[in-house]
Tab-separated table of C-alpha atoms in Angstrom:
chain	number	residue	atom	x	y	z
A	1	MET	CA	7.323	-1.090	-1.272
A	2	THR	CA	11.099	-1.475	0.024
A	3	ALA	CA	12.582	-4.444	-1.382
A	4	HIS	CA	12.784	-7.179	1.320
A	5	SER	CA	13.785	-10.545	1.842
A	6	GLU	CA	11.371	-13.141	3.160
A	7	GLN	CA	12.782	-14.774	6.025
A	8	GLY	CA	10.552	-17.433	7.180
A	9	ASP	CA	7.639	-17.297	9.789
A	10	SER	CA	8.973	-14.281	11.693
A	11	SER	CA	8.282	-12.061	8.844
A	12	ALA	CA	4.836	-13.105	7.856
A	13	GLU	CA	2.677	-10.752	9.127
A	14	ARG	CA	4.749	-7.841	8.015
A	15	THR	CA	5.269	-9.596	4.246
A	16	ASP	CA	1.083	-9.588	4.414
A	17	HIS	CA	1.301	-5.540	5.041
A	18	HIS	CA	3.634	-5.222	2.533
A	19	ARG	CA	1.431	-6.856	0.457
A	20	ILE	CA	-1.802	-4.862	1.526
A	21	ALA	CA	0.148	-1.354	1.056
A	22	GLY	CA	1.077	-2.161	-2.618
A	23	LEU	CA	-2.202	-3.488	-3.291
A	24	ALA	CA	-3.813	0.077	-1.729
A	25	LEU	CA	-1.241	1.977	-3.715
A	26	ALA	CA	-2.047	0.374	-6.971
A	27	PRO	CA	-5.257	1.820	-8.020
A	28	VAL	CA	-3.730	5.189	-7.898
A	29	MET	CA	-0.715	3.850	-10.310
A	30	ASN	CA	-3.476	2.605	-12.623
A	31	ARG	CA	-4.830	5.556	-12.816
A	32	LEU	CA	-1.583	7.455	-13.379
A	33	GLY	CA	-1.187	5.289	-16.501
A	34	TYR	CA	0.887	2.540	-15.248
A	35	THR	CA	0.812	-1.399	-14.604
A	36	THR	CA	1.462	-2.711	-11.496
A	37	GLU	CA	2.620	-5.712	-9.871
A	38	VAL	CA	2.686	-6.419	-6.155
A	39	GLU	CA	5.443	-8.508	-4.108
A	40	VAL	CA	7.678	-8.881	-7.444
A	41	ASP	CA	10.423	-11.725	-7.262
A	42	ILE	CA	13.444	-10.059	-9.198
A	43	SER	CA	16.354	-12.340	-8.689
A	44	PHE	CA	17.232	-16.100	-8.383
A	45	GLN	CA	17.122	-16.071	-4.602
A	46	ARG	CA	13.669	-14.971	-3.415
A	47	GLN	CA	13.985	-11.113	-3.028
A	48	ILE	CA	10.860	-9.384	-3.142
A	49	VAL	CA	10.022	-5.693	-4.427
A	50	ASP	CA	6.843	-4.478	-2.577
A	51	LEU	CA	5.539	-2.613	-5.718
A	52	ILE	CA	6.520	-1.982	-9.659
A	53	ALA	CA	4.917	0.323	-11.601
A	54	VAL	CA	5.789	0.382	-15.596
A	55	ARG	CA	4.113	3.032	-17.626
A	56	ARG	CA	1.507	1.994	-20.352
A	57	THR	CA	2.002	2.720	-24.007
A	58	GLN	CA	-1.773	4.105	-24.048
A	59	VAL	CA	-1.986	7.695	-23.154
A	60	VAL	CA	-3.970	8.046	-19.686
A	61	GLU	CA	-6.013	11.440	-19.084
A	62	GLN	CA	-4.822	12.307	-15.415
A	63	LYS	CA	-8.018	12.937	-13.350
A	64	LEU	CA	-6.676	12.235	-9.854
A	65	PRO	CA	-6.016	15.433	-7.477
A	66	PRO	CA	-2.360	16.353	-6.944
A	67	ILE	CA	-2.543	15.162	-3.364
A	68	TYR	CA	-2.648	11.545	-4.568
A	69	TRP	CA	0.456	11.725	-6.780
A	70	GLN	CA	2.558	14.754	-6.423
A	71	VAL	CA	4.907	13.008	-3.689
A	72	PHE	CA	5.961	11.139	-6.259
A	73	ASP	CA	6.878	13.981	-8.463
A	74	GLU	CA	7.800	12.863	-12.209
A	75	LEU	CA	7.288	8.988	-12.109
A	76	ASN	CA	9.785	7.309	-14.726
A	77	GLU	CA	9.350	4.858	-17.083
A	78	HIS	CA	9.873	2.071	-14.317
A	79	ASN	CA	9.162	2.788	-10.839
A	80	LEU	CA	10.425	0.611	-8.031
A	81	ILE	CA	8.643	0.953	-4.357
A	82	SER	CA	9.658	-0.165	-1.220
A	83	PHE	CA	7.585	-0.280	1.907
A	84	LYS	CA	8.802	-0.447	5.623
A	85	SER	CA	5.949	-0.280	8.187
A	86	TYR	CA	5.553	0.514	11.560
A	87	SER	CA	7.740	-2.233	12.957
A	88	GLU	CA	10.482	-1.796	10.506
A	89	SER	CA	13.387	0.697	9.878
A	90	PHE	CA	14.558	1.940	6.531
A	91	ASN	CA	18.297	1.744	7.610
A	92	GLY	CA	21.774	1.687	5.749
A	93	GLN	CA	21.265	-2.419	5.346
A	94	ALA	CA	17.974	-1.521	3.659
A	95	LEU	CA	19.206	1.096	1.434
A	96	GLU	CA	21.888	-1.626	0.242
A	97	GLU	CA	19.206	-3.882	-0.517
A	98	PHE	CA	17.575	-1.645	-2.695
A	99	TYR	CA	20.214	-0.880	-4.616
A	100	GLY	CA	20.844	-4.446	-5.365
A	101	HIS	CA	17.098	-5.041	-6.216
A	102	LEU	CA	17.768	-2.024	-8.829
A	103	THR	CA	20.679	-3.820	-10.163
A	104	ASN	CA	18.776	-7.171	-10.647
A	105	TYR	CA	15.629	-5.381	-12.043
A	106	CYS	CA	17.657	-3.588	-14.977
A	107	LYS	CA	19.307	-7.026	-15.476
A	108	VAL	CA	16.115	-9.248	-15.788
A	109	ARG	CA	14.166	-6.268	-17.552
A	110	GLU	CA	16.999	-5.665	-20.000
A	111	ILE	CA	16.752	-1.908	-19.096
A	112	HIS	CA	18.985	1.102	-18.277
A	113	ARG	CA	18.956	2.467	-14.733
A	114	ARG	CA	18.100	6.013	-16.016
A	115	GLN	CA	14.702	4.423	-16.771
A	116	VAL	CA	13.667	3.637	-12.989
A	117	ASN	CA	13.099	5.894	-10.254
A	118	LEU	CA	13.516	4.568	-6.532
A	119	TYR	CA	11.020	5.274	-3.880
A	120	ALA	CA	11.395	4.362	-0.211
A	121	ILE	CA	7.602	4.677	1.526
A	122	THR	CA	8.449	4.352	5.374
A	123	THR	CA	5.768	4.881	8.133
A	124	HIS	CA	8.612	6.439	10.297
A	125	TYR	CA	11.073	9.243	9.566
A	126	PRO	CA	14.264	7.318	8.898
A	127	ARG	CA	16.449	9.519	11.203
A	128	ASP	CA	19.542	7.454	11.438
A	129	LEU	CA	19.838	6.970	7.883
A	130	LEU	CA	18.570	10.346	6.547
A	131	GLU	CA	20.439	12.781	9.155
A	132	PRO	CA	23.759	12.026	8.483
A	133	LEU	CA	23.031	12.494	5.065
A	134	LEU	CA	21.386	15.571	5.300
A	135	ALA	CA	24.050	16.895	7.527
A	136	ALA	CA	26.815	15.870	4.540
A	137	GLY	CA	24.553	17.612	1.765
A	138	LEU	CA	24.121	14.078	0.011
A	139	ALA	CA	19.963	14.436	0.738
A	140	ILE	CA	17.703	17.022	0.714
A	141	GLU	CA	14.501	18.128	2.116
A	142	VAL	CA	11.931	18.184	-0.703
A	143	ARG	CA	8.625	18.859	1.199
A	144	ARG	CA	8.821	19.819	4.807
A	145	GLY	CA	9.223	16.670	7.104
A	146	GLU	CA	7.727	14.750	4.431
A	147	VAL	CA	9.969	14.144	1.198
A	148	TYR	CA	13.482	13.744	1.314
A	149	ASP	CA	15.950	12.954	-1.825
A	150	ALA	CA	18.794	10.997	-1.203
A	151	SER	CA	21.699	11.297	-3.940
A	152	ILE	CA	24.635	9.529	-2.549
A	153	SER	CA	27.573	10.240	-5.397
A	154	THR	CA	26.906	8.542	-8.612
A	155	LEU	CA	24.257	6.225	-6.986
A	156	LYS	CA	20.588	6.176	-8.147
A	157	ARG	CA	18.827	9.133	-6.366
A	158	VAL	CA	16.223	7.491	-3.781
A	159	ARG	CA	13.078	9.441	-2.766
A	160	PHE	CA	11.607	8.680	0.750
A	161	ILE	CA	8.241	9.505	1.541
A	162	VAL	CA	7.148	9.445	5.202
A	163	CYS	CA	3.770	8.029	6.295
A	164	ASN	CA	3.716	9.726	9.225
A	165	ARG	CA	3.734	13.159	7.826
A	166	THR	CA	2.464	13.282	4.656
A	167	ASP	CA	-0.815	14.430	3.215
A	168	ASN	CA	-1.626	11.572	0.679
A	169	PRO	CA	-4.608	9.773	1.194
A	170	ILE	CA	-3.428	6.501	0.481
A	171	LEU	CA	0.028	6.693	2.440
A	172	GLY	CA	-1.828	8.289	5.206
A	173	LEU	CA	-3.598	5.358	6.107
A	174	PHE	CA	-0.385	3.744	6.943
A	175	SER	CA	0.497	6.517	9.467
A	176	THR	CA	0.708	5.852	13.064
A	177	ASN	CA	-1.077	8.976	13.945
A	178	LEU	CA	-4.725	8.520	14.351
A	179	GLU	CA	-6.184	12.069	13.139
A	180	GLN	CA	-4.060	11.574	10.057
A	181	VAL	CA	-5.472	8.095	9.158
A	182	GLN	CA	-8.879	9.554	9.899
A	183	ASP	CA	-8.540	12.197	7.586
A	184	ALA	CA	-6.737	10.319	5.032
A	185	PHE	CA	-9.912	8.174	5.169
A	186	ARG	CA	-12.517	10.959	4.639
A	187	THR	CA	-10.507	12.358	1.895
A	188	LEU	CA	-10.144	8.965	-0.028
A	189	VAL	CA	-14.293	8.282	0.578
A	190	ALA	CA	-14.794	11.625	-1.204
A	191	GLU	CA	-13.025	9.970	-4.545
A	192	ARG	CA	-15.312	7.547	-4.856
A	193	ASP	CA	-14.014	5.338	-7.602
A	194	LEU	CA	-10.734	4.969	-5.848
A	195	PHE	CA	-12.169	4.299	-2.469
A	196	ALA	CA	-14.371	1.637	-3.907
A	197	GLU	CA	-10.899	-0.366	-4.740
A	198	VAL	CA	-9.511	0.618	-1.803
A	199	SER	CA	-11.818	-0.050	0.846
A	200	ILE	CA	-11.720	-3.623	0.575
A	201	TYR	CA	-8.344	-3.309	2.250
A	202	TRP	CA	-9.508	-1.121	5.009
A	203	GLN	CA	-9.953	-3.741	7.752
A	204	GLU	CA	-6.829	-5.474	6.718
A	205	ILE	CA	-4.703	-2.419	7.142
A	206	LEU	CA	-6.270	-1.787	10.440
A	207	SER	CA	-5.575	-5.740	11.780
A	208	GLN	CA	-2.029	-5.168	10.504
A	209	ILE	CA	-1.352	-2.083	12.640
A	210	GLU	CA	-2.947	-3.881	15.705
A	211	LYS	CA	-0.815	-6.936	15.393
A	212	GLU	CA	2.206	-4.968	14.475
A	213	ILE	CA	1.938	-2.658	17.717
A	214	ARG	CA	0.870	-5.545	19.713
A	215	ASN	CA	3.904	-7.547	18.562
A	216	MET	CA	6.807	-5.028	18.923
A	217	TYR	CA	5.389	-3.004	21.982
A	218	THR	CA	4.165	-2.900	25.274
A	219	LYS	CA	2.095	0.010	26.296
A	220	GLU	CA	5.321	1.330	28.400
A	221	ASP	CA	7.473	0.301	25.496
A	222	PHE	CA	5.605	2.242	22.716
A	223	LEU	CA	5.098	5.613	25.310
A	224	ARG	CA	8.875	5.662	26.132
A	225	ASP	CA	9.749	5.410	22.144
A	226	HIS	CA	6.999	8.169	21.199
A	227	PRO	CA	6.284	10.300	24.231
A	228	PRO	CA	2.996	11.953	23.803
A	229	ARG	CA	3.168	15.132	22.287
A	230	THR	CA	0.550	18.157	22.090
A	231	ASP	CA	0.549	18.258	18.334
A	232	THR	CA	-0.006	14.809	17.456
A	233	THR	CA	-2.198	11.558	18.433
A	234	PHE	CA	-0.528	8.066	17.756
A	235	LEU	CA	-2.626	5.311	16.998
A	236	TYR	CA	-1.980	3.135	20.241
A	237	GLY	CA	-3.217	-0.564	19.820
A	238	TRP	CA	-5.691	-0.001	22.832
A	239	GLN	CA	-7.366	2.926	20.623
A	240	LEU	CA	-8.288	0.614	17.921
A	241	GLU	CA	-11.617	-0.522	18.997
A	242	GLU	CA	-12.718	2.962	19.492
A	243	PHE	CA	-11.300	4.198	15.989
A	244	ARG	CA	-12.703	0.914	14.439
A	245	ARG	CA	-16.339	1.845	15.423
A	246	GLN	CA	-16.081	5.497	14.473
A	247	MET	CA	-14.840	4.640	10.798
A	248	ALA	CA	-17.564	1.898	10.751
A	249	ARG	CA	-19.999	5.190	11.557
A	250	GLU	CA	-18.359	6.828	8.681
A	251	VAL	CA	-18.752	3.983	6.150
A	252	GLN	CA	-22.156	3.054	6.966
A	253	GLN	CA	-23.207	7.247	6.320
A	254	GLY	CA	-21.500	6.891	3.195
A	255	ILE	CA	-22.939	3.409	2.297
A	256	GLU	CA	-26.448	5.269	2.916
A	257	GLN	CA	-25.402	8.346	0.889
A	258	GLY	CA	-25.117	5.466	-2.155
A	259	ILE	CA	-21.497	4.460	-2.029
A	260	GLU	CA	-22.550	0.681	-1.489
A	261	GLN	CA	-23.105	0.044	-5.106
A	262	GLY	CA	-19.800	1.717	-5.810
A	263	ILE	CA	-17.731	-0.174	-3.364
A	264	GLU	CA	-19.461	-3.508	-4.888
A	265	GLN	CA	-18.547	-2.685	-8.454
A	266	GLY	CA	-15.040	-1.681	-7.389
A	267	ILE	CA	-14.436	-4.705	-5.528
A	268	ILE	CA	-15.642	-6.785	-8.753
A	269	HIS	CA	-13.280	-4.480	-10.713
A	270	THR	CA	-10.190	-5.058	-8.263
A	271	LEU	CA	-11.418	-9.199	-8.143
A	272	THR	CA	-11.550	-9.314	-11.936
A	273	ALA	CA	-7.821	-7.774	-12.393
A	274	ILE	CA	-6.413	-9.782	-9.687
A	275	LEU	CA	-7.722	-12.962	-11.240
A	276	ASN	CA	-7.306	-11.885	-14.746
A	277	HIS	CA	-3.622	-11.700	-14.071
A	278	ARG	CA	-2.916	-14.611	-12.058
A	279	LEU	CA	-5.224	-17.061	-13.906
A	280	GLY	CA	-6.140	-15.776	-17.100
A	281	GLU	CA	-9.439	-14.805	-18.548
A	282	MET	CA	-12.495	-14.868	-16.405
A	283	PRO	CA	-15.163	-17.258	-17.460
A	284	SER	CA	-18.114	-15.815	-18.336
A	285	ASP	CA	-20.026	-18.052	-15.839
A	286	VAL	CA	-17.419	-16.692	-12.939
A	287	ALA	CA	-18.299	-12.983	-13.949
A	288	LYS	CA	-21.763	-13.406	-13.662
A	289	ARG	CA	-21.334	-15.068	-10.078
A	290	LEU	CA	-19.289	-12.214	-8.713
A	291	GLN	CA	-22.273	-9.876	-9.997
A	292	ALA	CA	-24.882	-11.822	-8.241
A	293	CYS	CA	-22.391	-11.483	-4.726
A	294	THR	CA	-23.595	-9.427	-2.002
A	295	LEU	CA	-20.926	-6.623	-0.488
A	296	ALA	CA	-20.163	-9.367	2.269
A	297	GLN	CA	-19.575	-12.251	-0.263
A	298	LEU	CA	-17.448	-10.145	-2.373
A	299	ASP	CA	-15.235	-9.334	0.731
A	300	ALA	CA	-15.009	-12.541	1.530
A	301	LEU	CA	-13.265	-13.596	-1.790
A	302	VAL	CA	-10.316	-11.259	-1.511
A	303	ASN	CA	-8.151	-13.876	0.246
A	304	PRO	CA	-9.180	-16.674	-2.320
A	305	ALA	CA	-8.716	-14.568	-5.247
A	306	LEU	CA	-5.029	-13.746	-3.805
A	307	ASP	CA	-4.356	-17.257	-2.762
A	308	THR	CA	-6.005	-19.821	-5.035
A	309	ALA	CA	-4.003	-21.152	-8.109
A	310	THR	CA	-6.946	-22.662	-10.411
A	311	TRP	CA	-10.230	-21.424	-11.628
A	312	GLU	CA	-11.589	-24.502	-10.260
A	313	ALA	CA	-10.117	-23.851	-6.821
A	314	PHE	CA	-11.592	-20.435	-6.721
A	315	VAL	CA	-14.827	-21.338	-7.932
A	316	VAL	CA	-15.402	-23.725	-4.432
A	317	HIS	CA	-15.310	-20.288	-2.803
A	318	LEU	CA	-18.368	-18.411	-4.893
A	319	PRO	CA	-21.515	-18.338	-3.195
A	320	ALA	CA	-23.957	-21.018	-5.108
A	321	PRO	CA	-25.528	-19.888	-7.988
A	322	PRO	CA	-29.508	-18.855	-7.915
A	323	ASP	CA	-31.221	-21.866	-8.767
A	324	SER	CA	-32.477	-21.155	-12.296
A	325	ASN	CA	-35.508	-23.662	-12.355
A	326	VAL	CA	-37.191	-21.884	-9.789
A	327	ALA	CA	-40.109	-19.660	-11.036
């Protein structure tokens, strides 16, 4: 979501989190009538925009509840989305880079900047950047504590959305507030088709939160930077095991209510979209073998779908097809 530069192995885990955030948000944009691309390189030197959403020409009937899209207000024909996770800060340098990516994107796509919206999605409230802009009248608070618009002189407006303060169920998954993540998860489960597509990234989201907390902070460091408050509960690294168990129980309850089949079809739909985009039209025999996979087998195919470069390489990861000669 924030345009970011790859800086070697030290940024590998954060890059994974950027990709997961983009993939989790993509199903919402698809339902709003936009084609999406995750981690798009739009420059001669490798500079990555976390997610772009481009309006499709075909009119899409709006069925998603407003809670999933209202933080974006009026989406444009083209939308660049930048993401800053737990261990990152959206500061002045990040804002300068984002404007640079806007310029590159307009040149590459041969479009005018009025056709593009900029969205900065950040886990934390970017205090050092926004407070001076708010004081100078160069930014406004659109939704209390959650959404801000920064308009600096003639520069393109940037909308800031704070994951730690939003009620958007997708973005809430990237909060550090334990209760907020739980609420976001439960809201998402109720939207069954969307949940089926996003749920395949759930364990990866938790894993990335855990990695970033453990890499960036000791317990003492974290408590110093984020003192406990009576009105919130933070997602400490040492809380994750109980959190996983609680969420696993809720997932199991959902499966017992008939969601499992929807999850399987959602994963198949997502895998098909990823593979068709990367490798071309899916061979019919591969499609049949995907339909025969269990939920666990489908889950194990996500990373190969994202990484393999040919159908032959992907097929190696598929479970062996049933023996058609067996009576």
